[in-house]
Amino acid sequence: MKKMAIIYWSGTGNTQAMAEAIAEGAKSGGDSVELFEVEQFDNGTLAQYDGLLFGCPAMGDEVLEEGTYEPFFAEVEGSLKDKPVALFGSYGWGGGAWMREWEDRVKNDGAKLFGDGLAIENAPDSDGVAACQKLGKDFAASL
Ligand SMILES: Cc1cc2nc3c(=O)[nH]c(=O)nc-3n(C[C@H](O)[C@H](O)[C@H](O)COP(=O)(O)O)c2cc1C
């Protein structure tokens, strides 16, 4: 059984809804999935996980949320070499520019980025929820 952590920040619940749907999909094959709001995650436990799913909306001007998520990510990204990683998050108006930069950053960290980051405009609708469930399921199957 593989072990995954989903670590997210969400101000108004859209990225949280994505995280919950991704968790459903990732669990569907019988693997272990732990869902953390970023403040709850103990960075020292990162190495215990076979796969990591990071979620954060576009904030500021096409950046990660700067109060909590950016400091968290800056602290863990040095430990991502060869780690299977998936990215997701919600955005409002930028067309997903923050996600493209986040993908490049994770690749530069040496992580094994799974596909493209999943960026959904505002709240996930039923197609969005299905895309999240599929991401979780496919990521788990890839480990
Ligand atoms: C302070 C602030 C900055 C934002 N900056 C961007 C941005 O640069 N690009 C964008 O596409 N959306 C931006 N948004 C919109 C959010 O990404 C969008 O509302 C998203 O659905 C929020 O996700 P959440 O419910 O998980 O917090 C911003 C929202 C806020 C509140």
PDB file of N, CA and C in Angstrom, residues 58-134:
ATOM      1  N   ALA A  58      -4.130  30.540  -6.835  1.00  0.00           N
ATOM      2  CA  ALA A  58      -3.391  31.718  -7.305  1.00  0.00           C
ATOM      3  C   ALA A  58      -3.700  32.868  -6.358  1.00  0.00           C
ATOM      4  N   MET A  59      -2.666  33.466  -5.805  1.00  0.00           N
ATOM      5  CA  MET A  59      -2.871  34.600  -4.900  1.00  0.00           C
ATOM      6  C   MET A  59      -1.893  35.698  -5.282  1.00  0.00           C
ATOM      7  N   GLY A  60      -1.960  36.801  -4.530  1.00  0.00           N
ATOM      8  CA  GLY A  60      -1.078  37.935  -4.814  1.00  0.00           C
ATOM      9  C   GLY A  60      -1.191  38.295  -6.283  1.00  0.00           C
ATOM     10  N   ASP A  61      -0.071  38.323  -6.974  1.00  0.00           N
ATOM     11  CA  ASP A  61      -0.092  38.502  -8.426  1.00  0.00           C
ATOM     12  C   ASP A  61       0.524  37.247  -9.037  1.00  0.00           C
ATOM     13  N   GLU A  62      -0.320  36.209  -9.187  1.00  0.00           N
ATOM     14  CA  GLU A  62       0.113  34.933  -9.779  1.00  0.00           C
ATOM     15  C   GLU A  62       1.221  34.242  -8.969  1.00  0.00           C
ATOM     16  N   VAL A  63       1.007  34.226  -7.659  1.00  0.00           N
ATOM     17  CA  VAL A  63       1.964  33.529  -6.787  1.00  0.00           C
ATOM     18  C   VAL A  63       1.200  32.643  -5.808  1.00  0.00           C
ATOM     19  N   LEU A  64       1.937  31.816  -5.076  1.00  0.00           N
ATOM     20  CA  LEU A  64       1.349  31.034  -3.989  1.00  0.00           C
ATOM     21  C   LEU A  64       0.962  31.977  -2.855  1.00  0.00           C
ATOM     22  N   GLU A  65       0.029  31.541  -2.039  1.00  0.00           N
ATOM     23  CA  GLU A  65      -0.385  32.343  -0.883  1.00  0.00           C
ATOM     24  C   GLU A  65       0.858  32.615  -0.022  1.00  0.00           C
ATOM     25  N   GLU A  66       1.080  33.901   0.283  1.00  0.00           N
ATOM     26  CA  GLU A  66       2.393  34.288   0.805  1.00  0.00           C
ATOM     27  C   GLU A  66       2.544  34.192   2.322  1.00  0.00           C
ATOM     28  N   GLY A  67       1.407  34.178   3.052  1.00  0.00           N
ATOM     29  CA  GLY A  67       1.519  34.158   4.502  1.00  0.00           C
ATOM     30  C   GLY A  67       1.954  32.810   5.053  1.00  0.00           C
ATOM     31  N   THR A  68       1.413  31.734   4.498  1.00  0.00           N
ATOM     32  CA  THR A  68       1.633  30.393   5.043  1.00  0.00           C
ATOM     33  C   THR A  68       2.188  29.426   4.001  1.00  0.00           C
ATOM     34  N   TYR A  69       1.561  29.427   2.797  1.00  0.00           N
ATOM     35  CA  TYR A  69       1.929  28.357   1.857  1.00  0.00           C
ATOM     36  C   TYR A  69       3.303  28.561   1.244  1.00  0.00           C
ATOM     37  N   GLU A  70       3.598  29.809   0.856  1.00  0.00           N
ATOM     38  CA  GLU A  70       4.912  30.043   0.253  1.00  0.00           C
ATOM     39  C   GLU A  70       6.054  29.710   1.234  1.00  0.00           C
ATOM     40  N   PRO A  71       5.970  30.159   2.499  1.00  0.00           N
ATOM     41  CA  PRO A  71       7.039  29.762   3.442  1.00  0.00           C
ATOM     42  C   PRO A  71       7.125  28.241   3.619  1.00  0.00           C
ATOM     43  N   PHE A  72       5.956  27.577   3.687  1.00  0.00           N
ATOM     44  CA  PHE A  72       5.950  26.112   3.787  1.00  0.00           C
ATOM     45  C   PHE A  72       6.656  25.501   2.578  1.00  0.00           C
ATOM     46  N   PHE A  73       6.243  25.944   1.387  1.00  0.00           N
ATOM     47  CA  PHE A  73       6.783  25.297   0.187  1.00  0.00           C
ATOM     48  C   PHE A  73       8.278  25.561   0.045  1.00  0.00           C
ATOM     49  N   ALA A  74       8.692  26.784   0.385  1.00  0.00           N
ATOM     50  CA  ALA A  74      10.120  27.113   0.319  1.00  0.00           C
ATOM     51  C   ALA A  74      10.925  26.203   1.248  1.00  0.00           C
ATOM     52  N   GLU A  75      10.305  25.827   2.366  1.00  0.00           N
ATOM     53  CA  GLU A  75      11.032  24.976   3.317  1.00  0.00           C
ATOM     54  C   GLU A  75      11.139  23.531   2.842  1.00  0.00           C
ATOM     55  N   VAL A  76      10.108  23.027   2.169  1.00  0.00           N
ATOM     56  CA  VAL A  76      10.148  21.607   1.791  1.00  0.00           C
ATOM     57  C   VAL A  76      10.747  21.355   0.403  1.00  0.00           C
ATOM     58  N   GLU A  77      10.837  22.374  -0.443  1.00  0.00           N
ATOM     59  CA  GLU A  77      11.168  22.069  -1.841  1.00  0.00           C
ATOM     60  C   GLU A  77      12.576  21.497  -2.018  1.00  0.00           C
ATOM     61  N   GLY A  78      13.450  21.744  -1.060  1.00  0.00           N
ATOM     62  CA  GLY A  78      14.786  21.150  -1.135  1.00  0.00           C
ATOM     63  C   GLY A  78      14.767  19.641  -0.929  1.00  0.00           C
ATOM     64  N   SER A  79      13.644  19.101  -0.471  1.00  0.00           N
ATOM     65  CA  SER A  79      13.529  17.652  -0.198  1.00  0.00           C
ATOM     66  C   SER A  79      12.707  16.932  -1.253  1.00  0.00           C
ATOM     67  N   LEU A  80      12.474  17.563  -2.393  1.00  0.00           N
ATOM     68  CA  LEU A  80      11.580  16.959  -3.382  1.00  0.00           C
ATOM     69  C   LEU A  80      12.288  16.185  -4.484  1.00  0.00           C
ATOM     70  N   LYS A  81      13.592  16.116  -4.433  1.00  0.00           N
ATOM     71  CA  LYS A  81      14.304  15.451  -5.520  1.00  0.00           C
ATOM     72  C   LYS A  81      13.825  14.002  -5.673  1.00  0.00           C
ATOM     73  N   ASP A  82      13.441  13.644  -6.883  1.00  0.00           N
ATOM     74  CA  ASP A  82      12.967  12.297  -7.241  1.00  0.00           C
ATOM     75  C   ASP A  82      11.648  11.895  -6.574  1.00  0.00           C
ATOM     76  N   LYS A  83      10.983  12.826  -5.896  1.00  0.00           N
ATOM     77  CA  LYS A  83       9.688  12.533  -5.255  1.00  0.00           C
ATOM     78  C   LYS A  83       8.560  12.678  -6.269  1.00  0.00           C
ATOM     79  N   PRO A  84       7.647  11.720  -6.325  1.00  0.00           N
ATOM     80  CA  PRO A  84       6.431  11.920  -7.113  1.00  0.00           C
ATOM     81  C   PRO A  84       5.572  13.035  -6.499  1.00  0.00           C
ATOM     82  N   VAL A  85       5.260  14.023  -7.314  1.00  0.00           N
ATOM     83  CA  VAL A  85       4.537  15.210  -6.845  1.00  0.00           C
ATOM     84  C   VAL A  85       3.423  15.525  -7.839  1.00  0.00           C
ATOM     85  N   ALA A  86       2.256  15.929  -7.309  1.00  0.00           N
ATOM     86  CA  ALA A  86       1.191  16.480  -8.152  1.00  0.00           C
ATOM     87  C   ALA A  86       0.795  17.835  -7.577  1.00  0.00           C
ATOM     88  N   LEU A  87       0.387  18.742  -8.452  1.00  0.00           N
ATOM     89  CA  LEU A  87       0.017  20.100  -8.046  1.00  0.00           C
ATOM     90  C   LEU A  87      -1.429  20.377  -8.443  1.00  0.00           C
ATOM     91  N   PHE A  88      -2.120  21.165  -7.607  1.00  0.00           N
ATOM     92  CA  PHE A  88      -3.492  21.562  -7.946  1.00  0.00           C
ATOM     93  C   PHE A  88      -3.833  22.867  -7.243  1.00  0.00           C
ATOM     94  N   GLY A  89      -4.869  23.517  -7.762  1.00  0.00           N
ATOM     95  CA  GLY A  89      -5.356  24.722  -7.104  1.00  0.00           C
ATOM     96  C   GLY A  89      -6.374  25.437  -7.957  1.00  0.00           C
ATOM     97  N   SER A  90      -7.060  26.352  -7.294  1.00  0.00           N
ATOM     98  CA  SER A  90      -8.095  27.157  -7.944  1.00  0.00           C
ATOM     99  C   SER A  90      -7.530  28.536  -8.287  1.00  0.00           C
ATOM    100  N   TYR A  91      -8.127  29.171  -9.304  1.00  0.00           N
ATOM    101  CA  TYR A  91      -7.713  30.523  -9.688  1.00  0.00           C
ATOM    102  C   TYR A  91      -8.946  31.329 -10.069  1.00  0.00           C
ATOM    103  N   GLY A  92      -8.750  32.647 -10.214  1.00  0.00           N
ATOM    104  CA  GLY A  92      -9.881  33.503 -10.523  1.00  0.00           C
ATOM    105  C   GLY A  92      -9.868  34.050 -11.934  1.00  0.00           C
ATOM    106  N   TRP A  93      -8.811  34.739 -12.309  1.00  0.00           N
ATOM    107  CA  TRP A  93      -8.832  35.484 -13.570  1.00  0.00           C
ATOM    108  C   TRP A  93      -7.547  35.358 -14.372  1.00  0.00           C
ATOM    109  N   GLY A  94      -6.542  34.701 -13.839  1.00  0.00           N
ATOM    110  CA  GLY A  94      -5.222  34.745 -14.484  1.00  0.00           C
ATOM    111  C   GLY A  94      -4.987  33.638 -15.505  1.00  0.00           C
ATOM    112  N   GLY A  95      -5.982  32.769 -15.715  1.00  0.00           N
ATOM    113  CA  GLY A  95      -5.826  31.732 -16.726  1.00  0.00           C
ATOM    114  C   GLY A  95      -4.848  30.629 -16.338  1.00  0.00           C
ATOM    115  N   GLY A  96      -4.394  30.626 -15.090  1.00  0.00           N
ATOM    116  CA  GLY A  96      -3.515  29.543 -14.642  1.00  0.00           C
ATOM    117  C   GLY A  96      -2.032  29.865 -14.697  1.00  0.00           C
ATOM    118  N   ALA A  97      -1.689  31.146 -14.844  1.00  0.00           N
ATOM    119  CA  ALA A  97      -0.262  31.512 -14.956  1.00  0.00           C
ATOM    120  C   ALA A  97       0.547  31.075 -13.732  1.00  0.00           C
ATOM    121  N   TRP A  98      -0.058  31.209 -12.532  1.00  0.00           N
ATOM    122  CA  TRP A  98       0.691  30.806 -11.325  1.00  0.00           C
ATOM    123  C   TRP A  98       1.043  29.320 -11.342  1.00  0.00           C
ATOM    124  N   MET A  99       0.137  28.529 -11.929  1.00  0.00           N
ATOM    125  CA  MET A  99       0.380  27.082 -11.950  1.00  0.00           C
ATOM    126  C   MET A  99       1.543  26.736 -12.884  1.00  0.00           C
ATOM    127  N   ARG A 100       1.634  27.430 -14.017  1.00  0.00           N
ATOM    128  CA  ARG A 100       2.745  27.142 -14.953  1.00  0.00           C
ATOM    129  C   ARG A 100       4.084  27.431 -14.266  1.00  0.00           C
ATOM    130  N   GLU A 101       4.128  28.516 -13.493  1.00  0.00           N
ATOM    131  CA  GLU A 101       5.375  28.850 -12.776  1.00  0.00           C
ATOM    132  C   GLU A 101       5.665  27.836 -11.677  1.00  0.00           C
ATOM    133  N   TRP A 102       4.615  27.388 -11.021  1.00  0.00           N
ATOM    134  CA  TRP A 102       4.785  26.407  -9.941  1.00  0.00           C
ATOM    135  C   TRP A 102       5.294  25.079 -10.516  1.00  0.00           C
ATOM    136  N   GLU A 103       4.760  24.694 -11.672  1.00  0.00           N
ATOM    137  CA  GLU A 103       5.238  23.466 -12.336  1.00  0.00           C
ATOM    138  C   GLU A 103       6.746  23.573 -12.634  1.00  0.00           C
ATOM    139  N   ASP A 104       7.160  24.710 -13.192  1.00  0.00           N
ATOM    140  CA  ASP A 104       8.588  24.886 -13.522  1.00  0.00           C
ATOM    141  C   ASP A 104       9.445  24.804 -12.260  1.00  0.00           C
ATOM    142  N   ARG A 105       8.930  25.407 -11.213  1.00  0.00           N
ATOM    143  CA  ARG A 105       9.680  25.425  -9.949  1.00  0.00           C
ATOM    144  C   ARG A 105       9.886  24.005  -9.408  1.00  0.00           C
ATOM    145  N   VAL A 106       8.830  23.220  -9.446  1.00  0.00           N
ATOM    146  CA  VAL A 106       8.896  21.844  -8.934  1.00  0.00           C
ATOM    147  C   VAL A 106       9.826  20.979  -9.805  1.00  0.00           C
ATOM    148  N   LYS A 107       9.765  21.221 -11.114  1.00  0.00           N
ATOM    149  CA  LYS A 107      10.687  20.473 -11.995  1.00  0.00           C
ATOM    150  C   LYS A 107      12.131  20.860 -11.689  1.00  0.00           C
ATOM    151  N   ASN A 108      12.374  22.145 -11.456  1.00  0.00           N
ATOM    152  CA  ASN A 108      13.732  22.585 -11.114  1.00  0.00           C
ATOM    153  C   ASN A 108      14.197  22.010  -9.783  1.00  0.00           C
ATOM    154  N   ASP A 109      13.238  21.703  -8.912  1.00  0.00           N
ATOM    155  CA  ASP A 109      13.584  21.073  -7.631  1.00  0.00           C
ATOM    156  C   ASP A 109      13.954  19.598  -7.817  1.00  0.00           C
ATOM    157  N   GLY A 110      13.739  19.080  -9.019  1.00  0.00           N
ATOM    158  CA  GLY A 110      14.091  17.683  -9.284  1.00  0.00           C
ATOM    159  C   GLY A 110      12.998  16.696  -8.964  1.00  0.00           C
ATOM    160  N   ALA A 111      11.792  17.213  -8.651  1.00  0.00           N
ATOM    161  CA  ALA A 111      10.667  16.311  -8.362  1.00  0.00           C
ATOM    162  C   ALA A 111      10.199  15.635  -9.646  1.00  0.00           C
ATOM    163  N   LYS A 112       9.499  14.501  -9.457  1.00  0.00           N
ATOM    164  CA  LYS A 112       8.856  13.832 -10.593  1.00  0.00           C
ATOM    165  C   LYS A 112       7.439  14.372 -10.671  1.00  0.00           C
ATOM    166  N   LEU A 113       7.253  15.428 -11.450  1.00  0.00           N
ATOM    167  CA  LEU A 113       5.926  16.049 -11.533  1.00  0.00           C
ATOM    168  C   LEU A 113       4.981  15.168 -12.337  1.00  0.00           C
ATOM    169  N   PHE A 114       3.814  14.851 -11.741  1.00  0.00           N
ATOM    170  CA  PHE A 114       2.838  14.000 -12.413  1.00  0.00           C
ATOM    171  C   PHE A 114       1.984  14.866 -13.348  1.00  0.00           C
ATOM    172  N   GLY A 115       2.145  14.682 -14.631  1.00  0.00           N
ATOM    173  CA  GLY A 115       1.346  15.428 -15.614  1.00  0.00           C
ATOM    174  C   GLY A 115       1.499  16.923 -15.447  1.00  0.00           C
ATOM    175  N   ASP A 116       0.420  17.644 -15.790  1.00  0.00           N
ATOM    176  CA  ASP A 116       0.379  19.083 -15.561  1.00  0.00           C
ATOM    177  C   ASP A 116      -0.352  19.336 -14.251  1.00  0.00           C
ATOM    178  N   GLY A 117      -0.061  20.481 -13.639  1.00  0.00           N
ATOM    179  CA  GLY A 117      -0.837  20.859 -12.468  1.00  0.00           C
ATOM    180  C   GLY A 117      -2.297  21.029 -12.857  1.00  0.00           C
ATOM    181  N   LEU A 118      -3.196  20.658 -11.940  1.00  0.00           N
ATOM    182  CA  LEU A 118      -4.630  20.792 -12.217  1.00  0.00           C
ATOM    183  C   LEU A 118      -5.101  22.147 -11.688  1.00  0.00           C
ATOM    184  N   ALA A 119      -5.431  23.046 -12.608  1.00  0.00           N
ATOM    185  CA  ALA A 119      -5.889  24.393 -12.259  1.00  0.00           C
ATOM    186  C   ALA A 119      -7.354  24.516 -12.642  1.00  0.00           C
ATOM    187  N   ILE A 120      -8.195  24.889 -11.677  1.00  0.00           N
ATOM    188  CA  ILE A 120      -9.634  25.004 -11.924  1.00  0.00           C
ATOM    189  C   ILE A 120     -10.088  26.416 -11.568  1.00  0.00           C
ATOM    190  N   GLU A 121     -10.894  27.001 -12.473  1.00  0.00           N
ATOM    191  CA  GLU A 121     -11.381  28.360 -12.246  1.00  0.00           C
ATOM    192  C   GLU A 121     -12.457  28.344 -11.160  1.00  0.00           C
ATOM    193  N   ASN A 122     -12.203  29.096 -10.101  1.00  0.00           N
ATOM    194  CA  ASN A 122     -13.149  29.230  -8.976  1.00  0.00           C
ATOM    195  C   ASN A 122     -13.517  27.857  -8.388  1.00  0.00           C
ATOM    196  N   ALA A 123     -14.798  27.648  -8.053  1.00  0.00           N
ATOM    197  CA  ALA A 123     -15.181  26.375  -7.408  1.00  0.00           C
ATOM    198  C   ALA A 123     -15.275  25.269  -8.456  1.00  0.00           C
ATOM    199  N   PRO A 124     -14.810  24.070  -8.134  1.00  0.00           N
ATOM    200  CA  PRO A 124     -14.954  22.974  -9.098  1.00  0.00           C
ATOM    201  C   PRO A 124     -16.431  22.624  -9.297  1.00  0.00           C
ATOM    202  N   ASP A 125     -16.875  22.571 -10.573  1.00  0.00           N
ATOM    203  CA  ASP A 125     -18.223  22.071 -10.867  1.00  0.00           C
ATOM    204  C   ASP A 125     -18.137  20.542 -10.950  1.00  0.00           C
ATOM    205  N   SER A 126     -19.191  19.887 -11.433  1.00  0.00           N
ATOM    206  CA  SER A 126     -19.173  18.410 -11.410  1.00  0.00           C
ATOM    207  C   SER A 126     -18.048  17.858 -12.302  1.00  0.00           C
ATOM    208  N   ASP A 127     -17.777  18.528 -13.433  1.00  0.00           N
ATOM    209  CA  ASP A 127     -16.645  18.080 -14.266  1.00  0.00           C
ATOM    210  C   ASP A 127     -15.328  18.291 -13.527  1.00  0.00           C
ATOM    211  N   GLY A 128     -15.238  19.402 -12.806  1.00  0.00           N
ATOM    212  CA  GLY A 128     -14.020  19.697 -12.053  1.00  0.00           C
ATOM    213  C   GLY A 128     -13.797  18.682 -10.942  1.00  0.00           C
ATOM    214  N   VAL A 129     -14.881  18.338 -10.238  1.00  0.00           N
ATOM    215  CA  VAL A 129     -14.764  17.320  -9.179  1.00  0.00           C
ATOM    216  C   VAL A 129     -14.297  16.000  -9.788  1.00  0.00           C
ATOM    217  N   ALA A 130     -14.861  15.657 -10.947  1.00  0.00           N
ATOM    218  CA  ALA A 130     -14.459  14.397 -11.605  1.00  0.00           C
ATOM    219  C   ALA A 130     -12.980  14.458 -12.015  1.00  0.00           C
ATOM    220  N   ALA A 131     -12.534  15.630 -12.485  1.00  0.00           N
ATOM    221  CA  ALA A 131     -11.115  15.762 -12.866  1.00  0.00           C
ATOM    222  C   ALA A 131     -10.208  15.608 -11.643  1.00  0.00           C
ATOM    223  N   CYS A 132     -10.672  16.128 -10.508  1.00  0.00           N
ATOM    224  CA  CYS A 132      -9.895  15.986  -9.266  1.00  0.00           C
ATOM    225  C   CYS A 132      -9.833  14.523  -8.830  1.00  0.00           C
ATOM    226  N   GLN A 133     -10.989  13.854  -8.881  1.00  0.00           N
ATOM    227  CA  GLN A 133     -11.012  12.432  -8.490  1.00  0.00           C
ATOM    228  C   GLN A 133     -10.089  11.618  -9.395  1.00  0.00           C
ATOM    229  N   LYS A 134     -10.108  11.961 -10.678  1.00  0.00           N
ATOM    230  CA  LYS A 134      -9.253  11.230 -11.627  1.00  0.00           C
ATOM    231  C   LYS A 134      -7.777  11.503 -11.340  1.00  0.00           C
TER     232      LYS A 134
END
